[in-house]
Each structure stands twice: as C-alpha cells, then as structure tokens.
CSV table of C-alpha atoms and ligand atoms in Angstrom, one decimal:
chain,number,residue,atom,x,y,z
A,1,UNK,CA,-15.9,20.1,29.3
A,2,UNK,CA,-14.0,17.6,31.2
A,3,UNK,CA,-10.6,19.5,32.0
A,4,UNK,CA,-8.0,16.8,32.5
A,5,UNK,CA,-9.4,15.5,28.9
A,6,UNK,CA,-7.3,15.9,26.1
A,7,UNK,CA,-8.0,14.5,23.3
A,8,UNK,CA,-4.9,14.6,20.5
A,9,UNK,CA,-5.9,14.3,17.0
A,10,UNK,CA,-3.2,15.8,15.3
A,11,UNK,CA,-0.2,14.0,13.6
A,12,UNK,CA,2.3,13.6,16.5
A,13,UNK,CA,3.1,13.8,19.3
A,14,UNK,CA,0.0,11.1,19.3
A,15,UNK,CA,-1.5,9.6,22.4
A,16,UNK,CA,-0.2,7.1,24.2
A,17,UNK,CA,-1.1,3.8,25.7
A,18,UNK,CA,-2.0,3.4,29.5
A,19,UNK,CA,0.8,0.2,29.7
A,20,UNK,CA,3.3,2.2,28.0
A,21,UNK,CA,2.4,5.6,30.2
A,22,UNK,CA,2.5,3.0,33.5
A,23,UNK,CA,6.1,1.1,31.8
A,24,UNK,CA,7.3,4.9,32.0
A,25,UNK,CA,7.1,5.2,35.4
A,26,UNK,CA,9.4,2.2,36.4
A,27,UNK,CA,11.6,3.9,39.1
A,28,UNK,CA,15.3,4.5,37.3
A,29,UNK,CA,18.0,2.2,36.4
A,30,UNK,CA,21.8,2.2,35.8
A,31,UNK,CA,22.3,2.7,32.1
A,32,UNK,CA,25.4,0.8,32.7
A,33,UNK,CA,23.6,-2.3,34.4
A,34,UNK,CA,22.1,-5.8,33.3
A,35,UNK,CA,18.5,-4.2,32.9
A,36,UNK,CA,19.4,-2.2,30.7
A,37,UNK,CA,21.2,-4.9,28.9
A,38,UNK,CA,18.5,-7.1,28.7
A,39,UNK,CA,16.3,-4.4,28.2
A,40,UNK,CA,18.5,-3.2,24.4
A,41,UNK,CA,18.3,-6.8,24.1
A,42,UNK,CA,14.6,-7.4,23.7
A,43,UNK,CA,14.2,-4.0,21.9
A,44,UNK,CA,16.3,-4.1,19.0
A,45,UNK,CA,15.2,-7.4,17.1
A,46,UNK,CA,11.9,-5.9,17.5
A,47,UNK,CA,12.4,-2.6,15.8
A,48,UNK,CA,14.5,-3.9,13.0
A,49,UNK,CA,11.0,-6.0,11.9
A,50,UNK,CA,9.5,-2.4,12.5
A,51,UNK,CA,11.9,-1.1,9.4
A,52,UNK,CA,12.2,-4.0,7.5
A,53,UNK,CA,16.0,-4.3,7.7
A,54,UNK,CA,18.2,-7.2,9.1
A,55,UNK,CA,20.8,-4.1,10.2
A,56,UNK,CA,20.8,-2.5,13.4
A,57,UNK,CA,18.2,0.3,14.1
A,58,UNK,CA,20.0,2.9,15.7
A,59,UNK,CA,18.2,5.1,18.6
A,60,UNK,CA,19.0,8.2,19.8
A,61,UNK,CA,17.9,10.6,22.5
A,62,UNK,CA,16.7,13.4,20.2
A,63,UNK,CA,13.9,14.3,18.5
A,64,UNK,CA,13.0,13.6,15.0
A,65,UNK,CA,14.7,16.3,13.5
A,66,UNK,CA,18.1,15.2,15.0
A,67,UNK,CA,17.8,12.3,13.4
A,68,UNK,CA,17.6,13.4,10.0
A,69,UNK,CA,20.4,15.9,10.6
A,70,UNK,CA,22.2,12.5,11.7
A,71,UNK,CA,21.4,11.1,8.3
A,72,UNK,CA,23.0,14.1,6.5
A,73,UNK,CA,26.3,14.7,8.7
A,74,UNK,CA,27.0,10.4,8.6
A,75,UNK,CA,26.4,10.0,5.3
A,76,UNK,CA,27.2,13.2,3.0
A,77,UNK,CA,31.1,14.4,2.7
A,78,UNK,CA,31.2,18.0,2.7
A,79,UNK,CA,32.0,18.1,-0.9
A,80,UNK,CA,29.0,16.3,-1.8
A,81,UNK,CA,25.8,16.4,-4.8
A,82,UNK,CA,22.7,15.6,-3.4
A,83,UNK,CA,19.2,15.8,-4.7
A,84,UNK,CA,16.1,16.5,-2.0
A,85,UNK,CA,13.0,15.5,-3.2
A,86,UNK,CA,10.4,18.2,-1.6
A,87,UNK,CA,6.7,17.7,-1.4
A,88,UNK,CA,6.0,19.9,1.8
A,89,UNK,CA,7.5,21.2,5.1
A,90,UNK,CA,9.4,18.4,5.8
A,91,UNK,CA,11.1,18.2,2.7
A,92,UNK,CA,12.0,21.3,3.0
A,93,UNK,CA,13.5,20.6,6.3
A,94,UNK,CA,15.5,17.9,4.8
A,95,UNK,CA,17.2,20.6,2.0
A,96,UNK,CA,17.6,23.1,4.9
A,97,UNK,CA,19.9,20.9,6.6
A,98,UNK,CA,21.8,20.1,3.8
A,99,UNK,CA,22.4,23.7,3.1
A,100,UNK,CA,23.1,24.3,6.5
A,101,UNK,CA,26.5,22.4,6.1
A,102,UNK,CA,27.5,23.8,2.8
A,103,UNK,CA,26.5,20.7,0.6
A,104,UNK,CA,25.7,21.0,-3.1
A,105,UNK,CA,21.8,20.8,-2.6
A,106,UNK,CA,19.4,20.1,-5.2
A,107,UNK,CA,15.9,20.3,-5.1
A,108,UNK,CA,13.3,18.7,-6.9
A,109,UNK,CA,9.8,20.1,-6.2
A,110,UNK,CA,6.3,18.7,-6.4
A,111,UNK,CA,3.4,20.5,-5.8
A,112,UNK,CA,2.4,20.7,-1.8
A,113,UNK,CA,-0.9,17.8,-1.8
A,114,UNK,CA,0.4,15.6,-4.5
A,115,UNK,CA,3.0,12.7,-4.4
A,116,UNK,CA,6.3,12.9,-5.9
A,117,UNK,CA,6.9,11.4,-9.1
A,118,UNK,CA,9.7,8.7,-11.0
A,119,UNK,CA,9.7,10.9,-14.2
A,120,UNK,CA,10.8,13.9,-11.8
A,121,UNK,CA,13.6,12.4,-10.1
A,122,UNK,CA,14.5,10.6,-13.4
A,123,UNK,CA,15.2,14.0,-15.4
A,124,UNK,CA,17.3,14.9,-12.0
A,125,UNK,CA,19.3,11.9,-12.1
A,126,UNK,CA,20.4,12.6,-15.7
A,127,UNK,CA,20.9,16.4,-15.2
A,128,UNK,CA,22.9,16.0,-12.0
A,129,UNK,CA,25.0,12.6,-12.6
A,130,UNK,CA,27.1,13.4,-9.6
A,131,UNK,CA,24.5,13.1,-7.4
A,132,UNK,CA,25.6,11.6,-3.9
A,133,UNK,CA,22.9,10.8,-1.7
A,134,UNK,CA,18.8,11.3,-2.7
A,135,UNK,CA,16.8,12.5,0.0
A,136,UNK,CA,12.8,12.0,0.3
A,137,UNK,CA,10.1,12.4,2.6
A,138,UNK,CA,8.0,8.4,3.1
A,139,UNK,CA,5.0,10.4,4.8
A,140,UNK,CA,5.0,14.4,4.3
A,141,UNK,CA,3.0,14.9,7.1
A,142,UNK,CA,2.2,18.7,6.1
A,143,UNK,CA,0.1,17.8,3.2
A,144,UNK,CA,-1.1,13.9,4.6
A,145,UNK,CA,0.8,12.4,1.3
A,146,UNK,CA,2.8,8.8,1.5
A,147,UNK,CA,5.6,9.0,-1.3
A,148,UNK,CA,5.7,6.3,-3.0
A,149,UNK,CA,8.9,5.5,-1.3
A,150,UNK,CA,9.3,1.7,-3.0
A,151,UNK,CA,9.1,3.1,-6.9
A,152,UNK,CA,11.2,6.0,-6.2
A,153,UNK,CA,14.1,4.0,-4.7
A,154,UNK,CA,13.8,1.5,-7.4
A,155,UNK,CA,14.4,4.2,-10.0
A,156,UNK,CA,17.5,5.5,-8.2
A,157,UNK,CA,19.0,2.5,-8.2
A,158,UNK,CA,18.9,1.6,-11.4
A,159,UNK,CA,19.7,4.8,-12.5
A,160,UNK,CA,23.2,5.7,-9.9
A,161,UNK,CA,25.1,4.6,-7.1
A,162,UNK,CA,23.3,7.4,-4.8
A,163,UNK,CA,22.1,6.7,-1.7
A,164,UNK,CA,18.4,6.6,-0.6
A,165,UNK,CA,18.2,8.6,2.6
A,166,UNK,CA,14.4,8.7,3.7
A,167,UNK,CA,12.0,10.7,6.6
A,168,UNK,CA,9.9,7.7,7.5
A,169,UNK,CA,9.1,9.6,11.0
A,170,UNK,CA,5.6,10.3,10.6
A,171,UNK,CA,4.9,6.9,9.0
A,172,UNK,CA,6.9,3.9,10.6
A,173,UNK,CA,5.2,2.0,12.7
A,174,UNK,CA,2.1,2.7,11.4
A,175,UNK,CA,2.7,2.0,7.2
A,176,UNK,CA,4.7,-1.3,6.0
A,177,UNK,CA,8.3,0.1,5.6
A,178,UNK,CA,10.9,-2.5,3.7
A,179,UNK,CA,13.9,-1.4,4.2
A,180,UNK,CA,16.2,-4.0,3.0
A,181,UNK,CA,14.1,-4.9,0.1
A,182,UNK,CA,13.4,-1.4,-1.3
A,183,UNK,CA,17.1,-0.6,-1.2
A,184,UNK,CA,16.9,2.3,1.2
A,185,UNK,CA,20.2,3.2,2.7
A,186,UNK,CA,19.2,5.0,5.9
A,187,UNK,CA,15.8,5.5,7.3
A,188,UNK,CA,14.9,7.9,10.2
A,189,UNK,CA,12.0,8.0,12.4
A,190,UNK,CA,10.9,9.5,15.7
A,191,UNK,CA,8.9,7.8,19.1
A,192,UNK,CA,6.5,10.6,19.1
A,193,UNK,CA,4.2,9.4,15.9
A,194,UNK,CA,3.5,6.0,15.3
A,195,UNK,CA,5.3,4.6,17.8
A,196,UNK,CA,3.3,6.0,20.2
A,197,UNK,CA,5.6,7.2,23.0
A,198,UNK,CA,6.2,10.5,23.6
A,199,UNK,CA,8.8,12.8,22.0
A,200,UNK,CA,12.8,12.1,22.6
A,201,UNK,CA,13.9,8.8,20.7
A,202,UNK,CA,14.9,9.1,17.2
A,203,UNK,CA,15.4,5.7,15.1
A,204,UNK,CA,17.7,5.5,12.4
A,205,UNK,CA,18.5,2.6,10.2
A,206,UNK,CA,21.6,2.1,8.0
A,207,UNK,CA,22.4,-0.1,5.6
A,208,UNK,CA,25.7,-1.7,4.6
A,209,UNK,CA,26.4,0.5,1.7
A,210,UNK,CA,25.4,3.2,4.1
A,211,UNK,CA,28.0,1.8,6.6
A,212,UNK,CA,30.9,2.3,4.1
A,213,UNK,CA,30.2,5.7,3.4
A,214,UNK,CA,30.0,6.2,6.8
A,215,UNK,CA,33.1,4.8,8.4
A,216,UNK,CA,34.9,7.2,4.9
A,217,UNK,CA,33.4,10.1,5.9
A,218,UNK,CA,35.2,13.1,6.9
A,219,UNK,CA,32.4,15.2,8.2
A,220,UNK,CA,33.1,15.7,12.2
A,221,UNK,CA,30.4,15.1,14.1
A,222,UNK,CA,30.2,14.0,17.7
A,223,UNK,CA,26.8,12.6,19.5
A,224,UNK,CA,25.9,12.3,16.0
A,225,UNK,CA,28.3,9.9,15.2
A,226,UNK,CA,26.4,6.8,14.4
A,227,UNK,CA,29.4,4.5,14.4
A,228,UNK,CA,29.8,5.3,17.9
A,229,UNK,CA,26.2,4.3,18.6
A,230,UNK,CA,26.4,1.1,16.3
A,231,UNK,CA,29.7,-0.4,18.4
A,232,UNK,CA,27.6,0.4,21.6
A,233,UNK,CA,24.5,-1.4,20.5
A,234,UNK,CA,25.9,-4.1,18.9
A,235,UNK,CA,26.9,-5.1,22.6
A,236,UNK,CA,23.4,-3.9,23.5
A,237,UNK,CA,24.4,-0.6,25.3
A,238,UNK,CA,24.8,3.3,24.6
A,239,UNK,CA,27.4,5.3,23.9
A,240,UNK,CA,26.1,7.9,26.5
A,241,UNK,CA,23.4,7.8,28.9
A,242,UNK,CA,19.7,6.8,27.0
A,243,UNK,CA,17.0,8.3,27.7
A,244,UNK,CA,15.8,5.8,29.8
A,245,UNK,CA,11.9,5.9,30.6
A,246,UNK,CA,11.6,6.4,27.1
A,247,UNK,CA,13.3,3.0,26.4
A,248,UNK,CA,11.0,1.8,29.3
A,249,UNK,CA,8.1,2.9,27.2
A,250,UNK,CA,9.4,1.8,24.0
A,251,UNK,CA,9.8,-1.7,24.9
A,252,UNK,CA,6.2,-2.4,26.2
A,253,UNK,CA,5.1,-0.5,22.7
A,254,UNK,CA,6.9,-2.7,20.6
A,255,UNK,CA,5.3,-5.6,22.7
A,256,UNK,CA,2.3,-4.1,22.4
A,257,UNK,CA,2.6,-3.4,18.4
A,258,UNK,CA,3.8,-7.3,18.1
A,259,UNK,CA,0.6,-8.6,19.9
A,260,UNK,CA,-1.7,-7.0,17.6
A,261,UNK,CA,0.7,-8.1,14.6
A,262,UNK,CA,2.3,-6.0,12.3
A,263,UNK,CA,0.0,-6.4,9.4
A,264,UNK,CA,-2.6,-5.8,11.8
A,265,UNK,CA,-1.4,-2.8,12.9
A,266,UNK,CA,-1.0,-1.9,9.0
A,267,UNK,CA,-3.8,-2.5,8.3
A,268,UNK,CA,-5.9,-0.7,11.0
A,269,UNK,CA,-4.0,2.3,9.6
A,270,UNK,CA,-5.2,1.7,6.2
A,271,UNK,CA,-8.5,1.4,7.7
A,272,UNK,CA,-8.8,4.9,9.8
A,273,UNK,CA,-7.5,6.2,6.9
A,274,UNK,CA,-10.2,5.1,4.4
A,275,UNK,CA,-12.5,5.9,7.3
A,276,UNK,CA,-11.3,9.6,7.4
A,277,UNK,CA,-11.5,10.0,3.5
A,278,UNK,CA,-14.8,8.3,3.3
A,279,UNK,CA,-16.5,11.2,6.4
A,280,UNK,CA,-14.9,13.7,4.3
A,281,UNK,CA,-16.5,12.8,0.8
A,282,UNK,CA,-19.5,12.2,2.1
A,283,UNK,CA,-19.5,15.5,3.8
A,284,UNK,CA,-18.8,17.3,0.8
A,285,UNK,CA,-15.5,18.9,2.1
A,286,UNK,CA,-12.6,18.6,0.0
A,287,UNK,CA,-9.5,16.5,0.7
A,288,UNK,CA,-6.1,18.2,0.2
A,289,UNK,CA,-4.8,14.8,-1.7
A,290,UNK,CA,-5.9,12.0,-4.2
A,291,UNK,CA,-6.5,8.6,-2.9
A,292,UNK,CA,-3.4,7.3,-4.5
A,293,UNK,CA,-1.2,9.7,-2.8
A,294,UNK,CA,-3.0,9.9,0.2
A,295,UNK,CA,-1.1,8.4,4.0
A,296,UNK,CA,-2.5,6.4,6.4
A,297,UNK,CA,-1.2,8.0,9.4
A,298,UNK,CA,-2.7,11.6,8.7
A,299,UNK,CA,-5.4,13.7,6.8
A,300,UNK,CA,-5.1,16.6,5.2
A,301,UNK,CA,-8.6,18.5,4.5
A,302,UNK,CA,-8.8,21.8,2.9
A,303,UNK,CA,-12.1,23.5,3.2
A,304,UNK,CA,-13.7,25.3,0.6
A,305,UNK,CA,-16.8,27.3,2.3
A,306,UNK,CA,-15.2,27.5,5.6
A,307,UNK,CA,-12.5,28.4,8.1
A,308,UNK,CA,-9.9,25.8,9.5
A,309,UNK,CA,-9.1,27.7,11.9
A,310,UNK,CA,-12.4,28.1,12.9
A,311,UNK,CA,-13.3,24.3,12.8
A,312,UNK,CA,-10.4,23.9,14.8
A,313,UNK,CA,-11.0,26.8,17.8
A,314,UNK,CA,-14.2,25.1,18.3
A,315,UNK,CA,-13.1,21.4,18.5
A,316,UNK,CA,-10.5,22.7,21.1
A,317,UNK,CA,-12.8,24.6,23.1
A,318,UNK,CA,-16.0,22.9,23.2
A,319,UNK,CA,-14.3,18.9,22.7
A,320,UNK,CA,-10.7,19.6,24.1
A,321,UNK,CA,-9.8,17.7,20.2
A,322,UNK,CA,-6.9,18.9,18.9
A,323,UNK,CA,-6.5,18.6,15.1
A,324,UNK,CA,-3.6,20.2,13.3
A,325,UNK,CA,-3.7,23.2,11.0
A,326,UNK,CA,-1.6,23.6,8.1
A,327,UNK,CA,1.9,24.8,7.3
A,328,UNK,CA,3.9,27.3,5.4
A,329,UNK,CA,2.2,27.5,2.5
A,330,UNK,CA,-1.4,25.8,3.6
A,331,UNK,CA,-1.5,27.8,7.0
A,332,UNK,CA,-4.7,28.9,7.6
A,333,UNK,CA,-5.9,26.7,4.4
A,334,UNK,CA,-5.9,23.2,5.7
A,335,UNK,CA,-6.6,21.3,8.9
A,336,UNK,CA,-5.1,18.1,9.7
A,337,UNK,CA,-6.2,14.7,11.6
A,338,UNK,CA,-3.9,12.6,13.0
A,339,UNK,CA,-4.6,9.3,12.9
A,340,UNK,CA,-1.3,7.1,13.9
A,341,UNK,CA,-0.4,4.8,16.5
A,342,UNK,CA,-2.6,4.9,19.4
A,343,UNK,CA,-5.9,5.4,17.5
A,344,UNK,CA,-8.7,3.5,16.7
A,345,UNK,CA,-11.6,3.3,14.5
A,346,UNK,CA,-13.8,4.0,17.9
A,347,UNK,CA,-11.6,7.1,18.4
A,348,UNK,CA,-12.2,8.0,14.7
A,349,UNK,CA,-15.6,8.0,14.8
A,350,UNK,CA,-15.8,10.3,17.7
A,351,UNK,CA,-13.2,12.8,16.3
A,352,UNK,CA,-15.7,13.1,12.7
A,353,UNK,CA,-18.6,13.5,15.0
A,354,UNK,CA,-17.3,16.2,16.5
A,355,UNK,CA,-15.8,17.1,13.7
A,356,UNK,CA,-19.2,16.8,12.0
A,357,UNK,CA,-20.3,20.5,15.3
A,358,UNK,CA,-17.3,22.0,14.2
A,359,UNK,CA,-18.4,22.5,10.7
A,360,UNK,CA,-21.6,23.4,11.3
A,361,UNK,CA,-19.8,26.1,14.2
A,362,UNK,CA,-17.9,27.2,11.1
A,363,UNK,CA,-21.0,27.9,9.2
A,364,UNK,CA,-21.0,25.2,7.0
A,365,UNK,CA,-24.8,23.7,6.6
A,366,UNK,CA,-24.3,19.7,6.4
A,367,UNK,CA,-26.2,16.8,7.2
A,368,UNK,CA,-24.7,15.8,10.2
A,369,UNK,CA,-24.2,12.2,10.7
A,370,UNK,CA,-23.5,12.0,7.0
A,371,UNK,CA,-19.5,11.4,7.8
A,372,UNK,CA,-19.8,9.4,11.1
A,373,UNK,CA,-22.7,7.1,8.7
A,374,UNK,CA,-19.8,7.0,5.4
A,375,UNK,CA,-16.7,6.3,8.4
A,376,UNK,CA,-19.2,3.4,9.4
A,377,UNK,CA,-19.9,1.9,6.4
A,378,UNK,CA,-16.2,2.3,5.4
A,379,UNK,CA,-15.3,0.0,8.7
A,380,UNK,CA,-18.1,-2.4,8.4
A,381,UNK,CA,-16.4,-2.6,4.7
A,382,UNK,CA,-13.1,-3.8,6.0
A,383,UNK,CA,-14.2,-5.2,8.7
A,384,UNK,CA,-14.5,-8.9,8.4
A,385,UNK,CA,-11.3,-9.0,10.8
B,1,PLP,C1,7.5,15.1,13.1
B,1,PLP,C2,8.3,15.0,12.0
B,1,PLP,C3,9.7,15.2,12.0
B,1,PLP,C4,10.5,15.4,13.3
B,1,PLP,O1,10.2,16.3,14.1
B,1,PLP,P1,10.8,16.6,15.5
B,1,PLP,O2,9.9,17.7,16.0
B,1,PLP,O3,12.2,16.9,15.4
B,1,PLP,O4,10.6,15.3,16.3
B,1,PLP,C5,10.5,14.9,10.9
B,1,PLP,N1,9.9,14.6,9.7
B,1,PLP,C6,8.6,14.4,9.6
B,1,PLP,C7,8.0,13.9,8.3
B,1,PLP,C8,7.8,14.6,10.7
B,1,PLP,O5,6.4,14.4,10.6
C-alpha cells in the first residue's frame, strides 16, 4: 500500500482539490488590508448563487455545528415554540441545541432511512399553532436522505408565520439549494463537504424576515451575533480575524465550482449518485433509502449477509479508502460513501471496485465486476455531456 495515499470516501471532511490545497498556502495577509478586501469582494456574489439567495451569505470561522447553533441563538427568543423535524443524527443535533437553551422544543420524527414527510409537519403545525421557527435537516447525512426541503417549506408557509431554519451542510454545493425561492429563512452549511475545503468555515444565509427577528431578539450572544458579521461584510470585511487560508481556499473553490457550472456540478452529483445506487442493486446489497429519498452527496448501504465494519477494516487496510460507518442507531449496521465535492465518476468507479474485495473479504460471494459494470452503464446513461 502506498502510505502517503489516502483515499476519503466518506461524507466530509471530503478531499480537496490540488489548486485549492496550493491557494492555501499563499503566505499570510492582514485581515485588515486591501487583499482581503478584494478578496470578500470576489467571494461573496459567488456564494450567494451557491444558496440561491440575493442576501448576504454569512461565514464564520467555526465548524458546521457552530453554525447551526448560530441559527438557533439569532433567530429563537428564549421564550420560543419551535418544531425540529428529525430524520437521523443531525436532526437530532438540531433539537439538542434547542434544548440546550431552554427553548420549547418539539420534535417530529421520521423513521432513520426515509424522508420526512408534508402530512407530518402538517398535523404539527395544527397541534402546536405557536410554533416559532421549524427546523429540518436538507441532506441527513447519517442515513444518505435529501429532505425534500422545497415541499416542506411550501407547507409551512402556507400554514404559519414560522420560520424555515435548514442544515444544508452536507448538501450545498453539491445539490441545487433555492434559497429565496423556497422561502427558507436561514440556511447553514460548512467548507468541509461539498465545498471542498477543509473544516473551519461555516456559511449561513438569512433572509429578510430572518433579519427582523434577528435585530428583535433578546438572546445574548457574542461571536455568534450575525448582525455583527452582516455590518462587517456588507463592507467586505470581518468582525474579527477570518480564518484566512481557508478564505484563500474558498475563493479558488468557488472559481473552480463556477468553471464547471453550477448545474454541472449538480448534475455530476446526481450522476455519482445514480452510479452508487446502480453498483449496489446490481450487487445485491441493500440500500438503507428509496430512490426518491435518496441524496446525491452520500450513500447509505446497509448489508444484510455481512459486516460493515468488516467491509470497511479491509478497504482501510488493504486500499487506504475510507468509507463511513453508521451512527447512533445504524452503528455497526450501515456503511456510508461519500460522494460530494471533489469526487468524480473516475473516483467512483474505483471506490465500488474496491468496494466490490471488501465484500468478498467480508464473506459475501458476488460476481465481482457486477457493480463497477451497473456504475458504468449508469454513467454511459447520463453521459451524453
Ligand atoms: C457535517 C455536518 C454538520 C456539521 O458538523 P461539524 O462537525 O460541526 O462541521 C452539521 N450537519 C450536517 C447535516 C452535517 O453533515
């Protein structure tokens, strides 16, 4: 095995690209100075198209999670309903915060592997009609399930006056996200998923309703305070010192993620993701999700006849391939491929190959081939590009 080969399939942090690893690099700069200026500048027009919002996209130096507890402190007063939509870990992380500042925190649970639904949140609207703030998850990336973010925000809407708080961090960047014209009032992601940077930016979009709950909002907060991070970018600069390489890095992704296109990019997601689903059929090994509630930026697979954590011990040991294994409730019953951002069909098809030794490690008799021969026929499908 090669030893300075890693190869990360799991759903973030996600490789990177050489440019952006080289951008990185670029000796420091004053965060007070015309660079970095120019730099906010360039970077911000670019990631609102990223979220589908004409308002400013907020970013942070924090991880993911700091972002969503960002979304909660700005926009929840602590005397607050809210409802959290859980369909896995993440979810669950999203109602754990809530708690964690004393708010009125309701849950609405679907089944971990399976998408939530209207008629769900509809019964909770009614129940609860002083419900605040509604909280979901775009991609749970514990069970590989994109929420069907659009339909469920259309239903709030015309049902209350809450506001539509979403965890698009495993998804944006890599899935078409519409902020403005789905009506979602604040949407958080992360650099360490499809954005393909590594971990320490979080992104957070707000929308003008959002704003006026915001600026009326007792909660204290401090580096959290996203008004204090709007007036600074606004006039393209920070409220305290960024984290600078990052920002180095994230510029020369967004470049990168303009020159393929967005609906390129989209659609190569939608692609690796058919790829992955089609191995996996053809292999006979069962996916955790439907098709219709299934993500393009990660694979959940849930083996009946064999180990995960088998499968996985030998794609780490013999290939150096990471793949993820599954969480809370699926550990030891799932494994996970990543497959956002920096990934491409080429990578894919190496990742089921070896995939393909891993099962057969596991003690799993298949045809090999089978997947790598359904991945291909699924990308010479879609591929008149
Ligand atoms: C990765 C992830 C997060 C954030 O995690 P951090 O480790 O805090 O960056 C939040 N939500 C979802 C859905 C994620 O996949």
């Amino acid at each position: 095995m090669l030893t300075d080969q890693q190869i990360l399939r799991i759903p973030g942090p996600s490789p990177i690209p050489p440019s952006v690893s080289r951008a990185m690099t670029q000796p420091m700069i004053g965060h007070r100075g015309q660079s970095t200026s120019e730099m906010l500048a360039d970077i911000r027009p670019k990631l609102k198209r990223v979220f589908g919002t004409a308002q400013e996209v907020l970013i942070l130096t924090a991880s993911g999670t700091a972002g969503l507890e960002a979304a909660v402190v700005n926009a929840v007063a602590p005397d607050d309903e809210v409802l959290v939509i859980v369909s896995g870990a993440f979810g669950e992380r999203f109602a754990d915060i809530c708690r964690t500042y004393n708010i009125q925190t309701h849950i609405i649970e679907t089944e971990w592997g399976k998408a939530a639904t209207v008629s769900g949140i509809t019964g909770a609207l009614e129940a609860h009609p002083n419900i605040k703030a509604v909280f979901m998850t775009y991609c749970e990336t514990s069970t590989g399930v994109l929420n069907p973010v659009e339909k469920l925000a259309a239903e709030i809407r015309g049902k209350s006056e809450a506001m539509i708080i979403v965890d698009g961090v495993s998804c944006v960047g890599g899935v078409e996200t519409k902020m403005d014209e789905w009506g979602l009032d604040i949407v958080v992601s992360g650099s360490q998923k499809a954005f393909m940077l590594p971990a320490g930016l979080a992104f957070i979009g707000v929308s003008e309703r959002a704003w006026n709950k915001i600026e009326a909002n007792l909660q204290p907060r401090f580096y959290l305070d996203l008004k204090k991070h709007r007036d600074n970018l606004i006039k393209d600069t920070t409220p305290f010192t960024p984290a600078l390489s990052l920002l180095f890095g994230l510029q020369k992704t967004l470049e990168l993620m303009e020159e393929e296109g967005l609906g390129t990019v989209y659609a190569r997601h939608e692609l690796l993701m058919k790829m992955t689903r089609a191995a996996f059929k053809a292999l006979g090994v069962p996916l955790l999700t439907v098709d219709e509630d299934a993500s393009p930026t990660v694979t959940a697979v849930k083996p009946a006849d064999f180990e995960a954590e088998v499968l996985r011990n030998v794609l780490k040991e013999e290939f150096a391939m990471e793949v993820a294994g599954g969480q809370k409730v699926l550990a030891n019953k799932i494994f996970r491929i990543g497959h956002m951002g920096y990934c491409s069909p080429a990578d894919l098809l190496q990742a089921i190959a070896a995939i393909e030794i891993a099962i057969v490690k596991a003690g799993r008799e298949i045809e090999l081939g089978s997947g790598v021969r359904a991945a291909q026929q699924e990308y010479l499908k879609g591929a008149n590009r």
